Amino acid sequence: MIFESHAHYDDRKFDSDRDELLSSMQDQGIETIINVGSDLKGARKTVALTEEYDFIYGAIGIHPSDIGDLNEEVYKWMQETSRLPKITAIGEIGLDYYWDKDEEVKRSQRYWFCRQMELAREEGLPVIIHSRDAAEDTLKLVKGIHGEEIGGVIHCFSYSLEMAEEYIRMGYYIGIGGVVTYKNAKKLKEVAAQIPLDRILLETDCPYLAPEPERGKRNSSLNLPYVAQEIAELRGIPQKEVETVTRENARRLFRKVK
Ligand code: NI
């Protein structure tokens, strides 16, 4: 059975067939799904999905590109909502300097990233971190607020092996998805081959980033076997072992999952 650690089934790309798709997951080997909210609307929809489906758990957080959604009132809602039994993590949160290059916006991203990390610490939940074109600042910030006391996963990891090792030393997991199957993803293939298997989580980030041979199409958790297969080949181990160990990893991190 496969543990999907990062999906966005609240996305409107699933509006036409969401129930049909989600109802077929468990029969096709997807045991558990963490649905991750990235803006306020997504966070609310995530809560609804966890109420509707037994095997769906949630993470709530505001993505760096959507921090316009955040204010003290929303923060308070997040605080209360994070105490629900099926909300397992705060995320996705982090820094994204790819889309936002304005210094003022970057400062604001760092501020709300810190606040949401503190929320996770207070509520005893792990974090799901999104970091794009912001390697140095993300690491500095996570170290600066003693992120090793919080724990979490660096989702859709896109940095170097050395950077992965820095996070692993702080007890973090590395989220690996469809990108690892792309021919030009040399750095990520190296990371997937070299870091300890007990630090890897499988994720799709669906509807985005479908693996080969589905690249370019709408992604779903049903494509995770392609990701597991690629990691298995890179490491020279059975695909089953990748699926089993990453499932155990996710269950260790997302403690509220039954
Ligand atoms: Ni995501």
Short mmCIF file of C-alpha atoms and ligand atoms in Angstrom, two decimals:
data_model
loop_
_atom_site.label_atom_id
_atom_site.label_comp_id
_atom_site.label_asym_id
_atom_site.label_seq_id
_atom_site.Cartn_x
_atom_site.Cartn_y
_atom_site.Cartn_z
CA MET A 1 0.00 0.00 0.00
CA ILE A 2 1.16 3.51 -0.82
CA PHE A 3 1.06 6.60 1.38
CA GLU A 4 0.50 9.78 -0.65
CA SER A 5 2.03 12.59 1.41
CA HIS A 6 1.08 15.62 -0.70
CA ALA A 7 -1.96 16.09 -2.95
CA HIS A 8 -4.31 18.95 -3.84
CA TYR A 9 -7.68 17.31 -4.48
CA ASP A 10 -9.35 20.59 -3.55
CA ASP A 11 -8.07 21.93 -6.91
CA ARG A 12 -10.73 22.77 -9.46
CA LYS A 13 -9.05 20.47 -11.98
CA PHE A 14 -10.72 17.64 -10.05
CA ASP A 15 -14.20 19.18 -10.07
CA SER A 16 -15.50 16.99 -12.89
CA ASP A 17 -14.63 13.58 -11.41
CA ARG A 18 -13.35 14.09 -7.84
CA ASP A 19 -15.61 11.58 -6.12
CA GLU A 20 -15.20 8.92 -8.77
CA LEU A 21 -11.42 9.27 -8.63
CA LEU A 22 -11.10 9.37 -4.83
CA SER A 23 -13.50 6.45 -4.40
CA SER A 24 -11.24 4.30 -6.57
CA MET A 25 -7.99 5.08 -4.70
CA GLN A 26 -7.95 2.37 -2.05
CA ASP A 27 -8.79 -0.39 -4.52
CA GLN A 28 -5.81 0.71 -6.56
CA GLY A 29 -3.31 0.59 -3.74
CA ILE A 30 -3.40 4.14 -2.40
CA GLU A 31 -4.00 3.61 1.31
CA THR A 32 -3.78 7.12 2.78
CA ILE A 33 -3.72 10.63 1.32
CA ILE A 34 -2.63 13.90 2.91
CA ASN A 35 -4.54 16.67 1.17
CA VAL A 36 -2.61 19.90 1.45
CA GLY A 37 -4.26 23.31 1.45
CA SER A 38 -2.23 26.12 -0.04
CA ASP A 39 -4.60 29.05 0.36
CA LEU A 40 -7.52 29.78 2.65
CA LYS A 41 -10.13 28.37 0.30
CA GLY A 42 -8.01 25.25 -0.18
CA ALA A 43 -7.59 24.86 3.56
CA ARG A 44 -11.36 24.99 4.10
CA LYS A 45 -11.93 22.50 1.29
CA THR A 46 -9.26 20.26 2.77
CA VAL A 47 -11.18 20.10 6.05
CA ALA A 48 -14.32 19.12 4.10
CA LEU A 49 -12.46 16.35 2.24
CA THR A 50 -11.18 14.88 5.52
CA GLU A 51 -14.77 14.75 6.75
CA GLU A 52 -16.01 13.09 3.59
CA TYR A 53 -13.36 10.37 3.15
CA ASP A 54 -11.95 8.12 5.89
CA PHE A 55 -8.55 7.71 4.28
CA ILE A 56 -7.98 11.41 3.57
CA TYR A 57 -6.16 13.49 6.17
CA GLY A 58 -5.35 17.14 5.88
CA ALA A 59 -2.68 19.80 6.23
CA ILE A 60 -3.64 23.43 6.48
CA GLY A 61 -1.35 26.33 5.72
CA ILE A 62 -0.91 29.31 3.45
CA HIS A 63 1.60 28.99 0.59
CA PRO A 64 4.13 31.84 0.25
CA SER A 65 2.52 32.98 -3.00
CA ASP A 66 -0.87 33.28 -1.26
CA ILE A 67 0.09 35.08 1.95
CA GLY A 68 -2.31 37.84 0.92
CA ASP A 69 -4.92 35.49 2.45
CA LEU A 70 -3.30 35.79 5.89
CA ASN A 71 -4.23 38.05 8.77
CA GLU A 72 -4.70 37.56 12.51
CA GLU A 73 -8.28 36.35 12.11
CA VAL A 74 -7.26 33.67 9.60
CA TYR A 75 -4.32 32.74 11.81
CA LYS A 76 -6.72 32.16 14.67
CA TRP A 77 -8.94 30.01 12.46
CA MET A 78 -5.87 27.95 11.53
CA GLN A 79 -5.00 27.55 15.18
CA GLU A 80 -8.45 26.17 16.01
CA THR A 81 -8.68 24.06 12.87
CA SER A 82 -5.26 22.48 13.42
CA ARG A 83 -6.70 20.83 16.54
CA LEU A 84 -9.21 18.78 14.54
CA PRO A 85 -8.39 15.06 14.77
CA LYS A 86 -7.66 14.66 11.05
CA ILE A 87 -5.53 17.76 10.54
CA THR A 88 -2.05 16.30 10.70
CA ALA A 89 0.33 19.11 9.70
CA ILE A 90 0.78 22.81 9.00
CA GLY A 91 1.46 23.35 5.30
CA GLU A 92 2.22 24.09 2.78
CA ILE A 93 4.21 27.03 4.07
CA GLY A 94 7.59 28.45 3.11
CA LEU A 95 9.35 30.78 0.70
CA ASP A 96 8.99 31.18 -3.05
CA TYR A 97 11.30 33.72 -4.62
CA TYR A 98 10.67 32.37 -8.11
CA TRP A 99 7.39 34.23 -8.55
CA ASP A 100 8.01 37.06 -6.09
CA LYS A 101 11.20 39.05 -6.40
CA ASP A 102 10.09 42.21 -4.63
CA GLU A 103 11.99 42.70 -1.34
CA GLU A 104 8.91 43.85 0.54
CA VAL A 105 6.99 40.73 -0.53
CA LYS A 106 9.92 38.50 0.40
CA ARG A 107 10.03 40.06 3.86
CA SER A 108 6.34 39.39 4.26
CA GLN A 109 6.81 35.77 3.13
CA ARG A 110 9.49 35.28 5.77
CA TYR A 111 7.29 36.81 8.46
CA TRP A 112 4.31 34.51 7.78
CA PHE A 113 6.54 31.49 7.29
CA CYS A 114 7.93 32.09 10.80
CA ARG A 115 4.49 32.63 12.28
CA GLN A 116 3.16 29.41 10.75
CA MET A 117 6.24 27.48 11.94
CA GLU A 118 5.53 28.79 15.44
CA LEU A 119 1.91 27.70 15.10
CA ALA A 120 3.09 24.17 14.28
CA ARG A 121 5.39 24.19 17.29
CA GLU A 122 2.61 25.36 19.62
CA GLU A 123 0.16 22.77 18.31
CA GLY A 124 2.72 19.95 18.25
CA LEU A 125 2.33 19.34 14.50
CA PRO A 126 4.95 18.83 11.77
CA VAL A 127 5.29 21.26 8.86
CA ILE A 128 5.17 20.81 5.09
CA ILE A 129 7.67 23.25 3.62
CA HIS A 130 7.59 24.66 0.09
CA SER A 131 10.86 26.31 -0.94
CA ARG A 132 11.65 27.50 -4.44
CA ASP A 133 14.63 29.66 -5.45
CA ALA A 134 15.04 30.42 -1.76
CA ALA A 135 17.44 27.73 -0.53
CA GLU A 136 19.63 29.91 1.66
CA ASP A 137 16.88 31.93 3.32
CA THR A 138 14.77 28.85 4.00
CA LEU A 139 17.60 27.00 5.70
CA LYS A 140 18.65 30.08 7.67
CA LEU A 141 15.11 30.62 8.87
CA VAL A 142 14.42 26.99 9.78
CA LYS A 143 17.70 26.80 11.71
CA GLY A 144 17.12 30.19 13.30
CA ILE A 145 13.84 29.22 14.89
CA HIS A 146 15.07 25.77 15.92
CA GLY A 147 13.08 23.92 13.28
CA GLU A 148 14.64 20.69 14.52
CA GLU A 149 12.18 20.89 17.43
CA ILE A 150 9.24 21.03 14.98
CA GLY A 151 10.08 18.51 12.24
CA GLY A 152 8.45 18.08 8.89
CA VAL A 153 9.07 17.48 5.22
CA ILE A 154 10.71 19.56 2.50
CA HIS A 155 8.14 19.02 -0.18
CA CYS A 156 8.99 18.73 -3.90
CA PHE A 157 12.66 18.90 -3.00
CA SER A 158 14.65 20.72 -5.70
CA TYR A 159 18.00 21.56 -4.07
CA SER A 160 21.38 19.84 -3.77
CA LEU A 161 22.35 16.65 -1.96
CA GLU A 162 24.26 18.76 0.60
CA MET A 163 21.13 20.77 1.31
CA ALA A 164 19.07 17.58 1.72
CA GLU A 165 21.63 16.34 4.24
CA GLU A 166 21.35 19.60 6.22
CA TYR A 167 17.61 19.05 6.63
CA ILE A 168 18.00 15.36 7.40
CA ARG A 169 20.40 16.26 10.21
CA MET A 170 17.58 18.36 11.67
CA GLY A 171 15.23 15.36 11.48
CA TYR A 172 13.34 16.43 8.35
CA TYR A 173 12.04 14.23 5.56
CA ILE A 174 12.54 14.84 1.84
CA GLY A 175 9.43 14.76 -0.38
CA ILE A 176 10.04 13.24 -3.81
CA GLY A 177 7.51 13.21 -6.64
CA GLY A 178 7.14 13.02 -10.40
CA VAL A 179 10.11 15.28 -11.17
CA VAL A 180 12.50 12.43 -10.24
CA THR A 181 11.35 10.57 -13.39
CA TYR A 182 12.31 13.44 -15.72
CA LYS A 183 15.44 12.92 -17.80
CA ASN A 184 16.96 16.29 -16.91
CA ALA A 185 16.43 15.95 -13.13
CA LYS A 186 20.04 14.93 -12.45
CA LYS A 187 20.33 16.60 -9.05
CA LEU A 188 17.10 15.09 -7.73
CA LYS A 189 18.03 11.62 -9.01
CA GLU A 190 21.28 11.93 -7.06
CA VAL A 191 19.38 12.94 -3.92
CA ALA A 192 16.88 10.07 -4.34
CA ALA A 193 19.73 7.58 -4.76
CA GLN A 194 21.93 8.81 -1.91
CA ILE A 195 19.88 9.89 1.10
CA PRO A 196 18.70 7.24 3.59
CA LEU A 197 15.48 5.56 2.44
CA ASP A 198 13.97 6.15 5.87
CA ARG A 199 13.99 9.91 5.14
CA ILE A 200 12.02 9.83 1.85
CA LEU A 201 8.30 10.50 1.46
CA LEU A 202 6.39 9.77 -1.76
CA GLU A 203 4.25 12.64 -3.03
CA THR A 204 2.55 13.80 -6.21
CA ASP A 205 1.70 17.48 -5.71
CA CYS A 206 -1.22 16.58 -7.99
CA PRO A 207 -2.80 17.90 -10.18
CA TYR A 208 0.72 19.15 -11.01
CA LEU A 209 4.01 17.42 -11.93
CA ALA A 210 2.83 14.12 -13.39
CA PRO A 211 5.68 11.59 -13.70
CA GLU A 212 6.82 9.97 -16.91
CA PRO A 213 5.12 8.46 -18.88
CA GLU A 214 2.16 10.69 -17.93
CA ARG A 215 4.15 13.94 -17.96
CA GLY A 216 2.09 16.96 -19.02
CA LYS A 217 -1.24 15.36 -18.12
CA ARG A 218 -3.28 15.93 -14.97
CA ASN A 219 -1.53 14.10 -12.15
CA SER A 220 -3.13 11.94 -9.45
CA SER A 221 -1.99 9.64 -6.64
CA LEU A 222 -2.55 6.69 -8.98
CA ASN A 223 0.74 7.67 -10.66
CA LEU A 224 2.81 7.17 -7.49
CA PRO A 225 4.00 3.68 -8.53
CA TYR A 226 6.01 5.35 -11.33
CA VAL A 227 7.78 7.49 -8.72
CA ALA A 228 8.42 4.50 -6.45
CA GLN A 229 9.71 2.52 -9.42
CA GLU A 230 12.18 5.26 -10.39
CA ILE A 231 13.52 5.58 -6.83
CA ALA A 232 13.83 1.79 -6.61
CA GLU A 233 15.81 1.65 -9.85
CA LEU A 234 18.12 4.47 -8.77
CA ARG A 235 18.86 2.64 -5.51
CA GLY A 236 18.90 -0.90 -6.93
CA ILE A 237 16.23 -2.18 -4.54
CA PRO A 238 12.71 -3.64 -5.05
CA GLN A 239 9.89 -1.16 -5.71
CA LYS A 240 7.90 -2.81 -2.91
CA GLU A 241 10.59 -1.84 -0.41
CA VAL A 242 10.36 1.81 -1.46
CA GLU A 243 6.58 1.74 -1.01
CA THR A 244 6.74 -0.01 2.38
CA VAL A 245 9.47 2.13 3.91
CA THR A 246 8.07 5.47 2.67
CA ARG A 247 4.69 4.47 4.11
CA GLU A 248 6.29 3.83 7.50
CA ASN A 249 8.14 7.16 7.25
CA ALA A 250 4.93 9.07 6.58
CA ARG A 251 3.14 7.36 9.46
CA ARG A 252 6.01 8.31 11.75
CA LEU A 253 5.83 11.96 10.67
CA PHE A 254 2.05 12.43 10.45
CA ARG A 255 1.34 11.13 13.93
CA LYS A 256 -2.43 11.69 13.83
CA VAL A 257 -2.91 9.20 10.97
CA LYS A 258 -4.63 6.05 12.23
NI NI B 1 1.82 21.44 -3.27
#
